[in-house]
mmCIF file of C-alpha atoms in Angstrom:
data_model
loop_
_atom_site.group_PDB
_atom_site.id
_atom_site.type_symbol
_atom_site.label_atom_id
_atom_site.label_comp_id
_atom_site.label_asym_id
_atom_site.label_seq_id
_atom_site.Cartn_x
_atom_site.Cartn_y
_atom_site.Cartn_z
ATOM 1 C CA UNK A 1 -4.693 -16.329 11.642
ATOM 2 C CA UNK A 2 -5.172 -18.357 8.336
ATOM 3 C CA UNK A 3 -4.158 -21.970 8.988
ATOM 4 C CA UNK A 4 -4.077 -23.327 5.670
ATOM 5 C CA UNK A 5 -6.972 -25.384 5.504
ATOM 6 C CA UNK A 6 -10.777 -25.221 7.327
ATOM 7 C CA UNK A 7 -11.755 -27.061 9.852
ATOM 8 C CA UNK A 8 -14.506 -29.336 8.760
ATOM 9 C CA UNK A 9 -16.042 -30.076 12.171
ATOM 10 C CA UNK A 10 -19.179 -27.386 12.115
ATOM 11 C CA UNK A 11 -20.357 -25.131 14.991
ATOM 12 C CA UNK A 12 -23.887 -24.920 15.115
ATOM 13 C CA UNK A 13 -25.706 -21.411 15.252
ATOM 14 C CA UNK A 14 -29.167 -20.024 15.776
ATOM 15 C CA UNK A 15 -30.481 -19.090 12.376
ATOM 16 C CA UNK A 16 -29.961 -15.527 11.979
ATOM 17 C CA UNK A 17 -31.041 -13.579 8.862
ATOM 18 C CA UNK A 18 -28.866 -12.122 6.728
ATOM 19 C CA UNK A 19 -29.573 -9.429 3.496
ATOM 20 C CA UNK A 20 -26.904 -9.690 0.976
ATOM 21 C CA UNK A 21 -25.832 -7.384 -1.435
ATOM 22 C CA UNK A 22 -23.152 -7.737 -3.662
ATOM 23 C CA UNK A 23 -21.130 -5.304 -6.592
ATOM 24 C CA UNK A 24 -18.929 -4.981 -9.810
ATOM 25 C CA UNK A 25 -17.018 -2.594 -11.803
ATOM 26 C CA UNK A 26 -18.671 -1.832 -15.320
ATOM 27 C CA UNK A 27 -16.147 -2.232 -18.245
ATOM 28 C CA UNK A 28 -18.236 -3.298 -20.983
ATOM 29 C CA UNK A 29 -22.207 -3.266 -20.645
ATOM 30 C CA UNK A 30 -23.361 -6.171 -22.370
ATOM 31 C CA UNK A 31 -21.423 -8.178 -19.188
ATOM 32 C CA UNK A 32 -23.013 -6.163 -17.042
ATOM 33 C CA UNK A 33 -26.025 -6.871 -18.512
ATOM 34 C CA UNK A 34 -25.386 -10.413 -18.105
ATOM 35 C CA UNK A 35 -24.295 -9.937 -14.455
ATOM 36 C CA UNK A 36 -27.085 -8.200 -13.598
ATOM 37 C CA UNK A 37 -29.444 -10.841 -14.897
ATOM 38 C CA UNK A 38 -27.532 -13.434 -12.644
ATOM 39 C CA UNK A 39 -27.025 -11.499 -9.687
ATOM 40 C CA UNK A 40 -30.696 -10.750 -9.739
ATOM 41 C CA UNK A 41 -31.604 -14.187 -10.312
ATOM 42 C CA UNK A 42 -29.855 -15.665 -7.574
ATOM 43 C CA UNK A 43 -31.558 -13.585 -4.642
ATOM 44 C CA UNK A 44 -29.136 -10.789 -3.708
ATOM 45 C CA UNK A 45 -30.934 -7.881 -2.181
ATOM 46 C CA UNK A 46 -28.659 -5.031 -2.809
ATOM 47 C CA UNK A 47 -26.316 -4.516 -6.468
ATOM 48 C CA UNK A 48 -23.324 -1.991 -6.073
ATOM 49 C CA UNK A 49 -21.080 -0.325 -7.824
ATOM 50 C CA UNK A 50 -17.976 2.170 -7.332
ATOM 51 C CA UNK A 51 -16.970 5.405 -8.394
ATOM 52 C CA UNK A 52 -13.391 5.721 -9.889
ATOM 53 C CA UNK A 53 -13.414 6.978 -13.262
ATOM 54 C CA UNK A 54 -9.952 6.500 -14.374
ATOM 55 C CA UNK A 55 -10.288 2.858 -13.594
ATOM 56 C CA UNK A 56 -14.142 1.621 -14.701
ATOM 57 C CA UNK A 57 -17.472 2.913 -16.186
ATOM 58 C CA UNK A 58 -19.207 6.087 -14.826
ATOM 59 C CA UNK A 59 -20.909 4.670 -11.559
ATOM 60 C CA UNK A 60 -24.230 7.225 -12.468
ATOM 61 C CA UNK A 61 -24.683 5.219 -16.428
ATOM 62 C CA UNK A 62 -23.768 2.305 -14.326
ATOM 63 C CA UNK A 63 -26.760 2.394 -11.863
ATOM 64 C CA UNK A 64 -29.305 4.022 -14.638
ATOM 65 C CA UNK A 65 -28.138 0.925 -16.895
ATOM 66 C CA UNK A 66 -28.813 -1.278 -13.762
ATOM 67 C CA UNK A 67 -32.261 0.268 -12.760
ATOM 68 C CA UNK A 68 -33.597 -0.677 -16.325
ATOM 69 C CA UNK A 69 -32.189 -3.816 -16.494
ATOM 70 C CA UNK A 70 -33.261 -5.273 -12.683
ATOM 71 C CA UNK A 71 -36.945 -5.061 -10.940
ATOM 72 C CA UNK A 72 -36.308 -6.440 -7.625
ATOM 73 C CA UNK A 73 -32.934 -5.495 -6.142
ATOM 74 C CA UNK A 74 -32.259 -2.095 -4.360
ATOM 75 C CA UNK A 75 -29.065 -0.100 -6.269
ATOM 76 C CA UNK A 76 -26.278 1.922 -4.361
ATOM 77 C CA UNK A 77 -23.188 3.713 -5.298
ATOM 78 C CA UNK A 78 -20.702 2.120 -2.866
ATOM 79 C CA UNK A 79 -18.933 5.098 -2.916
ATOM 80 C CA UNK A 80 -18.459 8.405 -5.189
ATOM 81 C CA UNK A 81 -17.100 11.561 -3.623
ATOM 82 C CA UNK A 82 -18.028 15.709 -3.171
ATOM 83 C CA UNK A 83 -14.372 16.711 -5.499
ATOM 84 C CA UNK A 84 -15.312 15.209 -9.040
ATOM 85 C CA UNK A 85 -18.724 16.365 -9.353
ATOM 86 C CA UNK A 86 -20.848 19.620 -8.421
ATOM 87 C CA UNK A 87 -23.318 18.847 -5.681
ATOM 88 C CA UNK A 88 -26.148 20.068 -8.610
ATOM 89 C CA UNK A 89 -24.591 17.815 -10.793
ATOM 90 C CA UNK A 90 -25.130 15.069 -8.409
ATOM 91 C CA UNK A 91 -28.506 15.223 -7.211
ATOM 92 C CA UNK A 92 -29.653 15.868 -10.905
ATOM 93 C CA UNK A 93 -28.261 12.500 -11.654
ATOM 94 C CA UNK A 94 -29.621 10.434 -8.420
ATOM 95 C CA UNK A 95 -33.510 11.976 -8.545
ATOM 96 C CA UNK A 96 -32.752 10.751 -12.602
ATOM 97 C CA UNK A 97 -31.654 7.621 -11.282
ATOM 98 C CA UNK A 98 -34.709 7.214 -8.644
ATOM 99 C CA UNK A 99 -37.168 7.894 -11.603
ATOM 100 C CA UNK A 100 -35.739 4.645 -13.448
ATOM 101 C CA UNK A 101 -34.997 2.594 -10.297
ATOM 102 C CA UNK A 102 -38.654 3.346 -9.207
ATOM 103 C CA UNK A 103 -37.353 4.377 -5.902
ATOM 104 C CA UNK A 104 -35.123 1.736 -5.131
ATOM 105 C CA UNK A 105 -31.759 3.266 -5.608
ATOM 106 C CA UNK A 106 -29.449 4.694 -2.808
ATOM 107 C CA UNK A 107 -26.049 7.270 -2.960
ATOM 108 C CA UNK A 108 -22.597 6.204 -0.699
ATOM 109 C CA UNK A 109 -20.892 9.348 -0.615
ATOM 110 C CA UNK A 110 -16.791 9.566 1.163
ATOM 111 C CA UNK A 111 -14.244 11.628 0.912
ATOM 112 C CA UNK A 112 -12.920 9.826 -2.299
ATOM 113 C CA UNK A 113 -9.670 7.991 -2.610
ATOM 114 C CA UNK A 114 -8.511 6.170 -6.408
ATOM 115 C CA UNK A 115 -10.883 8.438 -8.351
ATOM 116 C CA UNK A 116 -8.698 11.632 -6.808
ATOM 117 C CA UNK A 117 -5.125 9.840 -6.893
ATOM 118 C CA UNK A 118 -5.786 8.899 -10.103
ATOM 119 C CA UNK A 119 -5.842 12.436 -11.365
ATOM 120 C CA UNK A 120 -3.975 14.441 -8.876
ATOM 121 C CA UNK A 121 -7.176 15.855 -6.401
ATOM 122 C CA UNK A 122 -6.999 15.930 -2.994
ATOM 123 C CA UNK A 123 -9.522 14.168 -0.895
ATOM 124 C CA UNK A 124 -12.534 15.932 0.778
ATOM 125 C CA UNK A 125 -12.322 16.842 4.199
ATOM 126 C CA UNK A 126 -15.054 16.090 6.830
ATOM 127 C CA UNK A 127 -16.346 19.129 6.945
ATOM 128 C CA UNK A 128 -16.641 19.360 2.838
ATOM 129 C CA UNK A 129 -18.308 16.036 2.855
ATOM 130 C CA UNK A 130 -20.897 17.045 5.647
ATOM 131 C CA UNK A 131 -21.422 19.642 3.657
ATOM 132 C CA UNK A 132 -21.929 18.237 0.154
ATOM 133 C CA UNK A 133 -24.406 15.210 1.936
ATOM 134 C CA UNK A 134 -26.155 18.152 3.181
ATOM 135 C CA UNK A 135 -26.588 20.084 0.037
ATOM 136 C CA UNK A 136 -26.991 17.157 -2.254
ATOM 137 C CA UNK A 137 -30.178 15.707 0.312
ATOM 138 C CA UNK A 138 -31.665 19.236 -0.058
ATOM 139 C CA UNK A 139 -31.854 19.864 -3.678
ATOM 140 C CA UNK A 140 -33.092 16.095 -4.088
ATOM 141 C CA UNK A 141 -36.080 16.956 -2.114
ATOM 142 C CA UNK A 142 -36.491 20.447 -4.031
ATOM 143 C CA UNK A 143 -34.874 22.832 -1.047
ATOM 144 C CA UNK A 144 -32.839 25.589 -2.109
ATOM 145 C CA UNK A 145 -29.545 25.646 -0.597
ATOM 146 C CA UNK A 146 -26.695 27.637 -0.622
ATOM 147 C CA UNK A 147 -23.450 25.955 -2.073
ATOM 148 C CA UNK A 148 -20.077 28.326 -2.271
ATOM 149 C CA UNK A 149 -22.134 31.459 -2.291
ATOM 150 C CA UNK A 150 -24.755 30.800 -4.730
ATOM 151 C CA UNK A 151 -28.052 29.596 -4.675
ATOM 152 C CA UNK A 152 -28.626 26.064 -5.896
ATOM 153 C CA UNK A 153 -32.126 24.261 -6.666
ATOM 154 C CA UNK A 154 -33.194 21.465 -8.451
ATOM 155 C CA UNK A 155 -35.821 22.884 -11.273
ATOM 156 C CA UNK A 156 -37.435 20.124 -12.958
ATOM 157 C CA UNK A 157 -38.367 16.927 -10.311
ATOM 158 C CA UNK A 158 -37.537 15.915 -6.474
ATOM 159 C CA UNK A 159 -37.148 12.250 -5.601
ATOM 160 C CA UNK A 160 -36.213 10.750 -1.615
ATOM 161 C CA UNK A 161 -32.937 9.420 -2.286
ATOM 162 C CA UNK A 162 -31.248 7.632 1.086
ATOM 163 C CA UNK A 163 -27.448 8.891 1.192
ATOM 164 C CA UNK A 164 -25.104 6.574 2.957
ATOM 165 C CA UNK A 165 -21.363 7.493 4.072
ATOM 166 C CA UNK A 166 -18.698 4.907 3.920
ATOM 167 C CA UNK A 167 -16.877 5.366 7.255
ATOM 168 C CA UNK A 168 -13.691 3.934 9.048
ATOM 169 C CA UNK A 169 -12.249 6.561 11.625
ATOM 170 C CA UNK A 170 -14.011 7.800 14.904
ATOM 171 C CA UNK A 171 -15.124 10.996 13.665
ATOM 172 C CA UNK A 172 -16.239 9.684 9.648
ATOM 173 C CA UNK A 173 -18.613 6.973 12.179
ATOM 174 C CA UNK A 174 -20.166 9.212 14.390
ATOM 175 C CA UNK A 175 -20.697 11.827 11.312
ATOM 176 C CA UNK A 176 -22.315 9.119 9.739
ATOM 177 C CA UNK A 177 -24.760 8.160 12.846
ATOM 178 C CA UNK A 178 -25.537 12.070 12.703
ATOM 179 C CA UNK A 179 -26.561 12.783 9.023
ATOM 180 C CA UNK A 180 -26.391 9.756 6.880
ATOM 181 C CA UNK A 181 -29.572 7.247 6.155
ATOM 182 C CA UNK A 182 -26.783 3.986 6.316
ATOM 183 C CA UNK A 183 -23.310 3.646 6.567
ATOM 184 C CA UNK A 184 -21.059 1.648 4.894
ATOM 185 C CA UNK A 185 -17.875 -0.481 6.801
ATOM 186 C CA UNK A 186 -14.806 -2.573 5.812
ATOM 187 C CA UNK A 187 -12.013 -3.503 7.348
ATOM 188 C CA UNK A 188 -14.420 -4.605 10.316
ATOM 189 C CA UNK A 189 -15.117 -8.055 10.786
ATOM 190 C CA UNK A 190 -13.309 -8.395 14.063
ATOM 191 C CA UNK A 191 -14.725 -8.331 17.235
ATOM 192 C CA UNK A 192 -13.175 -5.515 18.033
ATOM 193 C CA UNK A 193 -14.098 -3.110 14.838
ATOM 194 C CA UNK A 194 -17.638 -4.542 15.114
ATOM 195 C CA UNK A 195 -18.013 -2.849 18.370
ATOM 196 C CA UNK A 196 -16.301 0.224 17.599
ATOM 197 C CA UNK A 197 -18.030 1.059 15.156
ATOM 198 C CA UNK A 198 -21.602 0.732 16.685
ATOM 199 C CA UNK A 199 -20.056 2.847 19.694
ATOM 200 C CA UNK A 200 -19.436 5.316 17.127
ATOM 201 C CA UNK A 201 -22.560 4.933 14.560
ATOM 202 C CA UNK A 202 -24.540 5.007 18.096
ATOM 203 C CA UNK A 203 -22.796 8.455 19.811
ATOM 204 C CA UNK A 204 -23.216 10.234 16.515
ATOM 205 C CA UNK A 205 -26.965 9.317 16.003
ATOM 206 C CA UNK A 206 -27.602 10.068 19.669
ATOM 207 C CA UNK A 207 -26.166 13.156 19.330
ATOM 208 C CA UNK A 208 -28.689 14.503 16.979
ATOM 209 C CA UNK A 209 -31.706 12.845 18.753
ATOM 210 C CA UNK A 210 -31.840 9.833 16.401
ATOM 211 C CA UNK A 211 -31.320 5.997 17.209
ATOM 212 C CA UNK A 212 -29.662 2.997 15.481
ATOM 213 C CA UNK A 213 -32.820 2.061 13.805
ATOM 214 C CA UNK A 214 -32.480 4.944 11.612
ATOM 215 C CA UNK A 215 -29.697 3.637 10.265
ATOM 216 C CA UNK A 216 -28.783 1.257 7.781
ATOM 217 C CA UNK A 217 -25.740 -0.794 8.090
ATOM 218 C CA UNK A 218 -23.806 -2.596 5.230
ATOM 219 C CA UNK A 219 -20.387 -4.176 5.986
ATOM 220 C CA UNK A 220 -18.192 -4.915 2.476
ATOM 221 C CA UNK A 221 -16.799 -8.360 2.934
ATOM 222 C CA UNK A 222 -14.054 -10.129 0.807
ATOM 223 C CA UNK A 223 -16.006 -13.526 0.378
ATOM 224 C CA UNK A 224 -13.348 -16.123 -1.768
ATOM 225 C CA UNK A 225 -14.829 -19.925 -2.558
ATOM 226 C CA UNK A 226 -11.654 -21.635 -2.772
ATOM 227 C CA UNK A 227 -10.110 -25.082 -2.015
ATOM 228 C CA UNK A 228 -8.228 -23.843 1.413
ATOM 229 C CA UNK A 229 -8.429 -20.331 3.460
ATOM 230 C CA UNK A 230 -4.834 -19.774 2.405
ATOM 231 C CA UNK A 231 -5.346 -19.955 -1.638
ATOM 232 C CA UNK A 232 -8.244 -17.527 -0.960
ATOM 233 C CA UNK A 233 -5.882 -15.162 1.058
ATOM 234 C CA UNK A 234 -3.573 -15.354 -1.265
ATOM 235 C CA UNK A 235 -5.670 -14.995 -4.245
ATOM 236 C CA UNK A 236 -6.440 -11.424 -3.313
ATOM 237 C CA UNK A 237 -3.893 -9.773 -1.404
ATOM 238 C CA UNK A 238 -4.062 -7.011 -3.913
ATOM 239 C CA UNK A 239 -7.161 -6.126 -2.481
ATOM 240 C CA UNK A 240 -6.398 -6.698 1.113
ATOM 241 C CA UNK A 241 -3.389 -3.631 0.299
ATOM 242 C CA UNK A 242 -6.063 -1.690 -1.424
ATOM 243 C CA UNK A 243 -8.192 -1.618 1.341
ATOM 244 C CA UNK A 244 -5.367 -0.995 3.908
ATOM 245 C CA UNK A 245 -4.693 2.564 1.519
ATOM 246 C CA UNK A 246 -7.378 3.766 1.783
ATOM 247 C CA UNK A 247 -8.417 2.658 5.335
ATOM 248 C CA UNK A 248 -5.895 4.247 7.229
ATOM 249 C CA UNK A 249 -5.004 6.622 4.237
ATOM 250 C CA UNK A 250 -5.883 10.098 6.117
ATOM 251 C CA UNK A 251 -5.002 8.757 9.495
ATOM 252 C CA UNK A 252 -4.710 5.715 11.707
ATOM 253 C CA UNK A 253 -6.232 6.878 14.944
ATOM 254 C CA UNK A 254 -9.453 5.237 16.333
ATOM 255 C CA UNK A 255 -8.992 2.749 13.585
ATOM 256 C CA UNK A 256 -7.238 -0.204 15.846
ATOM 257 C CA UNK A 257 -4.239 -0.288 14.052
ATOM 258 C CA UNK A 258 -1.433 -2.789 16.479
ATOM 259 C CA UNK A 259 1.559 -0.688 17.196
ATOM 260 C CA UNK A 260 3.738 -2.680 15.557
ATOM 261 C CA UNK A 261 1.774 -2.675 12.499
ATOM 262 C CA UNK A 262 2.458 1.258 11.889
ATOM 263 C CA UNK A 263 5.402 1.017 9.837
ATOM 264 C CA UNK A 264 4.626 -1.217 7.749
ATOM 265 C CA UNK A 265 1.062 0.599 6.977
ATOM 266 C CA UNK A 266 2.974 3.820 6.673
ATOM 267 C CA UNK A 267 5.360 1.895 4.184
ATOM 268 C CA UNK A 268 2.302 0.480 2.406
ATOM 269 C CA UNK A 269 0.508 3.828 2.135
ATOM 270 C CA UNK A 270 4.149 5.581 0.385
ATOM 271 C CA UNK A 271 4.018 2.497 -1.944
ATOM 272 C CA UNK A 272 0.043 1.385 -3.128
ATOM 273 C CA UNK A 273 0.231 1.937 -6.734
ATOM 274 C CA UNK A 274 -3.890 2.983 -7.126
ATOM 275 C CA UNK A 275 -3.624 2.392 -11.133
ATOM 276 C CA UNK A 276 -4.076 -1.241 -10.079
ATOM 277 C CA UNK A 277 -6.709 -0.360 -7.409
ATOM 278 C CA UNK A 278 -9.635 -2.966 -6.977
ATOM 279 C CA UNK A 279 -7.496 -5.329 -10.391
ATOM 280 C CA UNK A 280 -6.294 -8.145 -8.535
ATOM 281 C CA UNK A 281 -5.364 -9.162 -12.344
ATOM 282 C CA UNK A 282 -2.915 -6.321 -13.196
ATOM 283 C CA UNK A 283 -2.228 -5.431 -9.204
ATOM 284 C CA UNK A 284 0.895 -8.293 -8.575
ATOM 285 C CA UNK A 285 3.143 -5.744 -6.865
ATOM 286 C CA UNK A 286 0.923 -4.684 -4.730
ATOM 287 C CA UNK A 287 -0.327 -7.888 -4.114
ATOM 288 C CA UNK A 288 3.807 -8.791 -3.325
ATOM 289 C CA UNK A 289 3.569 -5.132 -1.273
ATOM 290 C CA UNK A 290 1.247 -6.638 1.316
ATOM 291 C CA UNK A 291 3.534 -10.435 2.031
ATOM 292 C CA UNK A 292 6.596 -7.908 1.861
ATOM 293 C CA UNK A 293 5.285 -5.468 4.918
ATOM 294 C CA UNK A 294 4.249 -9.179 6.429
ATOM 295 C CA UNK A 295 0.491 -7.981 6.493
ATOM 296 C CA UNK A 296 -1.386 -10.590 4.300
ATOM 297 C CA UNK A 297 -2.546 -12.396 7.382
ATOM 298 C CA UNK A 298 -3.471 -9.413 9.590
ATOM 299 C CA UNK A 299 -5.097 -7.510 6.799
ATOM 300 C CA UNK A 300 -7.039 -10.642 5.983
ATOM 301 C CA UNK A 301 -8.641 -11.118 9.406
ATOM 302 C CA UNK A 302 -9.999 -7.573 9.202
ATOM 303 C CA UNK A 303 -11.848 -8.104 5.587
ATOM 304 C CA UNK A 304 -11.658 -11.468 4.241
ATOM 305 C CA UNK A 305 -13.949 -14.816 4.620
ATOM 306 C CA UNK A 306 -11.774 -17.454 2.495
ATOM 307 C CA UNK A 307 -11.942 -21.458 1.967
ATOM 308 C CA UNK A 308 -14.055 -23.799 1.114
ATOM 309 C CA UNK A 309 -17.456 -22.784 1.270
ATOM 310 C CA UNK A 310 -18.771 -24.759 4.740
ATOM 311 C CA UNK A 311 -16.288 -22.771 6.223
ATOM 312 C CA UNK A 312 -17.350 -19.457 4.715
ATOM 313 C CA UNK A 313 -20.569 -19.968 6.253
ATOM 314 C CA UNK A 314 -19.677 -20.609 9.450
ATOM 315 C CA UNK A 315 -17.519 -17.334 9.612
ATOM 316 C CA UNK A 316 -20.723 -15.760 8.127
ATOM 317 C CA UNK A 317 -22.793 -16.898 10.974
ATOM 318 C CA UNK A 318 -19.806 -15.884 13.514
ATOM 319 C CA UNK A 319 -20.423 -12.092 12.024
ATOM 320 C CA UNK A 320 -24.007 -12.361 12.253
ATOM 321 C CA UNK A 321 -23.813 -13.497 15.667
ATOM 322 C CA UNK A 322 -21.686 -10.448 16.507
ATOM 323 C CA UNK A 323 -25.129 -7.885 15.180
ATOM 324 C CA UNK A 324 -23.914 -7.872 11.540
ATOM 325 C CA UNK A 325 -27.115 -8.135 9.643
ATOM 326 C CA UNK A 326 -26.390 -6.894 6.078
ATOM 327 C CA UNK A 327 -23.517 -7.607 3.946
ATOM 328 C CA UNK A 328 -22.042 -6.793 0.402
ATOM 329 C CA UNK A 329 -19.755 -10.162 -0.920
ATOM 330 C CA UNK A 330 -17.223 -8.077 -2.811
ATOM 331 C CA UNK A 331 -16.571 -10.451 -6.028
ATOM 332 C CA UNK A 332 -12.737 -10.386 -6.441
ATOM 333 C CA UNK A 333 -12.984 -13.901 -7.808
ATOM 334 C CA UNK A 334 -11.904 -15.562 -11.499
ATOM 335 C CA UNK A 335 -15.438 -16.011 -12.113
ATOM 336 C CA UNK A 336 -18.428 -13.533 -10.657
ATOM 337 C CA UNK A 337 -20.795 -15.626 -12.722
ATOM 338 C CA UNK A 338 -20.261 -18.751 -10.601
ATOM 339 C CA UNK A 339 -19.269 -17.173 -7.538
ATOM 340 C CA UNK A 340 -22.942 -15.638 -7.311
ATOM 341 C CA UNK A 341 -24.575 -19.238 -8.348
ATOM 342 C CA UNK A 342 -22.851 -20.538 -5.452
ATOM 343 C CA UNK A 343 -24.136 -18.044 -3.343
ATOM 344 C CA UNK A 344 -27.801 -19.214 -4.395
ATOM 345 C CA UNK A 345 -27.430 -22.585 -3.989
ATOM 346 C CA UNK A 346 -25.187 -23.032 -0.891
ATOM 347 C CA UNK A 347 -24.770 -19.730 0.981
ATOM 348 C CA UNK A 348 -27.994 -17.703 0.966
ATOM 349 C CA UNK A 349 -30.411 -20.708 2.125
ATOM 350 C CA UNK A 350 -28.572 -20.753 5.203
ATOM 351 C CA UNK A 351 -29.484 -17.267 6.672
ATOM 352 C CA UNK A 352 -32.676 -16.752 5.185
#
């Protein structure tokens, strides 16, 4: 639970290495060029961005922009979805995308959530999103495949584009540790979700004779710079009911959702307005939805690393000892451009 204010008497841990990635929504593309210079500039491995039309810039113009505009960094799509595109459609764009990026771009792919609520589409279902990973992998490295009854094939150029799934539930996980080249987590900073969902990751990848080390792992992490853990908290609870939707959106099983904490998710889900989603500056219902359902605190615990910045290290190093190893600082701050200098100065020495 938040207390207020951090502790300022340090634990002391083994240095262990952390790769940090970090992402935006793209509104207007000379700041994102600017972004992209700075977040490049101050060491983060991995640039992301998210697929919800209605709400920001197409993700695929987003990550060709970004692949001509960066050298080092690695590029994902942190997540789009099989409903608003054709699988053809898709791996056209990524092998595109691979060309610019010189092979440094990856694809998150789930089964979609404010890009289909937004316009009234339903979201994919497992099977569907097995299925489009599968198709999409195969035309990208010039297979034919069969999509709906007719034959699909990329004509004109093949590229090896890793495809990552964005999982919560049992089943998404271990789907995930059977097809997918990484996975991506939030909601699981705990203990508790930090072990389920290597059980998970692991069953599914031993199930189809491959091991963890074929996977890679990114957890999304609410990281907030702020004078106490509380103002942090508080800053985005917005987010924190955002991430609640669409966690337990579909169902809550597997997920470690408290008893006593189904109502008020249930509640939460009936209520989330997604116009707002991921807009902590336009979002102050459901920012006020979250301290209604009294959630703030529970919610934060699962996604959120707030307070001054000693202390967001320390909780960084409690994760890492726990086998996190990669990690995407989600930027829900008032300003990205000095949230990621403060990464490079004080944050990323410490794990490197």
């Amino acid at each position: 639970m938040p207390t207020g204010t951090a502790s300022t008497e340090r634990v002391r841990y083994d240095a262990v290495k952390l790769r940090f990635g970090t992402g935006t929504t793209v509104k207007n593309f000379a700041a994102y060029r600017e972004w992209l210079n700075v977040a490049e500039g101050s060491g983060f491995e991995l640039l992301t961005t998210g697929d919800s039309q209605s709400l920001w810039a197409d993700p695929f113009v987003s990550m060709t922009f970004a692949a001509a505009n960066t050298v080092t960094p690695r590029l994902a799509i942190t997540v789009s979805n099989p409903v608003t595109r054709h699988p053809a459609v898709v791996a056209s764009s990524v092998v595109a995308i691979q060309d610019v990026a010189k092979g440094r771009f990856c694809l998150g792919l789930s089964s979609g959530d404010s890009a289909l609520r937004n316009i009234g589409e339903r979201p994919a279902t497992l099977v569907e999103l097995e299925a489009f990973v599968e198709t999409v992998r195969a035309m990208t490295l010039n297979e034919s495949v069969t999509w709906n009854g007719h034959e699909q094939a990329l004509r004109w150029g093949s590229a090896r584009v890793p495809i990552w799934i964005a999982a919560e539930g049992p089943r998404t996980l271990q789907l995930a540790g059977r097809i997918a080249d990484g996975v991506v987590l939030s909601n699981s900073l705990t203990i508790e979700a930090i072990d389920r969902a290597f059980t998970h990751i692991r069953a599914g990848a031993e199930a189809s004779g491959r091991s963890m080390d074929d996977i890679e792992i990114w957890w999304m992490v609410n990281v907030v710079p702020a004078e106490t853990e509380r103002a942090g908290i508080d800053s985005i609870r917005s987010v924190l009911a955002g991430t609640a939707n669409h966690v337990y959106r579909f169902t809550l099983e597997g997920k470690g959702l408290p008893p006593e904490r189904v109502a008020a998710i249930e509640e939460l889900k009936q209520t989330y307005d997604s116009r707002h989603h991921a807009s902590p500056a336009t979002a102050s219902a459901n920012a006020e939805l979250v301290d209604r359902l009294g959630l703030t605190d529970w919610l934060a615990a699962q996604s959120t690393i707030a307070g001054p910045i000693e202390h967001c290290v320390e909780r960084l190093h409690e994760v890492a000892e726990r086998g996190v190893r990669n990690v995407i600082l989600a930027q829900f701050v008032a300003d990205p451009l000095a949230f990621m200098r403060i990464f490079d100065e004080r944050i990323r020495s410490e794990f490197s």
